[in-house]
Coordinates of C-alpha atoms in Angstrom, one line a residue:
M1 CA 6.8 8.0 6.6
L2 CA 3.5 6.2 6.1
I3 CA 4.0 2.8 4.5
L4 CA 0.8 1.4 3.0
D5 CA -0.5 -1.9 1.8
L6 CA -3.5 -2.0 -0.6
D7 CA -5.6 -5.1 0.3
G8 CA -7.4 -4.7 3.6
V9 CA -6.1 -1.1 4.1
I10 CA -7.1 1.1 1.1
S11 CA -9.3 -1.6 -0.4
P12 CA -11.2 -3.4 2.3
Y13 CA -12.0 -7.1 2.0
G14 CA -15.5 -8.0 0.9
S15 CA -17.6 -7.9 -2.2
E16 CA -20.3 -5.5 -1.4
A17 CA -19.8 -1.8 -1.6
K18 CA -21.2 -0.1 1.5
D19 CA -22.4 3.5 1.9
G20 CA -19.8 5.9 0.6
M21 CA -17.8 3.2 -1.2
A22 CA -16.8 3.1 -4.9
V23 CA -15.7 0.3 -7.1
A24 CA -12.7 0.1 -9.5
R25 CA -11.8 -2.7 -11.8
V26 CA -8.1 -3.4 -12.2
G27 CA -7.4 -6.4 -14.5
G28 CA -9.7 -9.1 -13.3
Y29 CA -10.0 -7.6 -9.8
R30 CA -12.9 -5.6 -8.3
L31 CA -11.5 -3.2 -5.7
L32 CA -13.7 -1.4 -3.2
Y33 CA -12.5 1.9 -1.8
R34 CA -13.6 5.1 -0.2
P35 CA -13.1 8.2 -2.2
D36 CA -12.7 10.2 1.0
V37 CA -9.8 8.0 2.1
I38 CA -8.2 8.5 -1.4
A39 CA -8.7 12.3 -1.0
G40 CA -7.1 12.2 2.4
L41 CA -4.1 10.3 1.2
N42 CA -3.7 12.6 -1.8
A43 CA -3.8 15.6 0.6
L44 CA -1.1 14.1 2.8
N45 CA 1.0 13.4 -0.2
K46 CA 0.6 17.0 -1.5
E47 CA 1.3 18.6 1.9
G48 CA 4.7 16.9 2.0
D49 CA 4.8 16.6 5.8
V50 CA 4.5 12.8 5.5
E51 CA 6.3 10.6 3.0
L52 CA 4.0 8.0 1.6
R53 CA 5.4 4.7 0.4
W54 CA 3.9 1.5 -0.9
L55 CA 4.8 -2.0 0.5
T56 CA 2.4 -4.4 -1.1
S57 CA 2.4 -7.8 -2.9
W58 CA 0.9 -5.9 -5.9
G59 CA 4.4 -4.7 -6.5
S60 CA 4.9 -1.9 -9.1
D61 CA 1.4 -2.7 -10.5
V62 CA 0.0 -0.7 -7.6
R63 CA 1.6 2.4 -9.1
T64 CA 0.9 1.7 -12.8
H65 CA -2.6 0.2 -12.6
V66 CA -4.2 0.5 -9.2
A67 CA -3.4 4.0 -8.1
P68 CA -4.7 5.6 -11.3
A69 CA -7.9 3.5 -11.2
L70 CA -8.6 4.8 -7.7
G71 CA -7.6 8.4 -8.4
L72 CA -4.7 8.1 -6.0
D73 CA -1.6 10.2 -6.5
D74 CA 1.6 8.4 -7.5
F75 CA 4.1 7.8 -4.6
P76 CA 7.1 5.5 -4.5
M77 CA 7.5 2.0 -3.4
L78 CA 9.5 1.2 -0.3
A79 CA 12.3 -0.9 -1.8
E80 CA 11.3 -4.5 -1.5
V81 CA 13.6 -7.4 -0.6
E82 CA 13.8 -10.7 -2.4
R83 CA 11.3 -13.2 -1.1
N84 CA 13.1 -16.2 0.2
A85 CA 11.2 -19.3 1.1
T86 CA 13.8 -20.4 3.6
D87 CA 13.9 -17.1 5.5
R88 CA 11.4 -17.2 8.4
T89 CA 11.1 -13.4 8.6
W90 CA 8.1 -12.0 6.7
W91 CA 9.4 -10.3 3.5
K92 CA 7.6 -7.0 4.3
L93 CA 9.2 -6.8 7.8
R94 CA 12.6 -7.5 6.3
S95 CA 12.0 -4.7 3.8
V96 CA 11.2 -2.3 6.6
L97 CA 14.1 -3.4 8.7
L98 CA 16.6 -3.1 5.8
H99 CA 15.5 0.2 4.3
L100 CA 14.5 2.3 7.3
R101 CA 17.6 3.1 9.4
G102 CA 18.9 6.1 11.2
G103 CA 15.8 6.9 13.2
T104 CA 13.3 7.3 10.4
R105 CA 9.9 7.6 12.1
F106 CA 7.2 5.6 10.3
A107 CA 3.8 4.0 10.6
R108 CA 3.0 0.9 8.5
L109 CA -0.6 0.1 7.7
D110 CA -1.2 -3.5 6.7
R111 CA -4.1 -5.9 7.1

């Protein structure tokens, strides 16, 4: 399983598009991305050897608004956990620990 964040992973930080980058507008946000990265993720998704999952603070908006704007195939969210201000464990780590059991092999890409 490949668990992906959007900001800093698929859409790098910065405001200037460099060689090979494209720009998408989602709501009031300007997202930079590389079409070749999108094509590679789409190919992984279609091959079926790797399960792709979102884990991002964009929540379900990443599936309904961002992915279509970037030309990215739809793939599910990793189930999120409730964000608790008193819990000292980062919410994304809690989500991974709670939802990936039984020897699931995974890589998580986050900024």
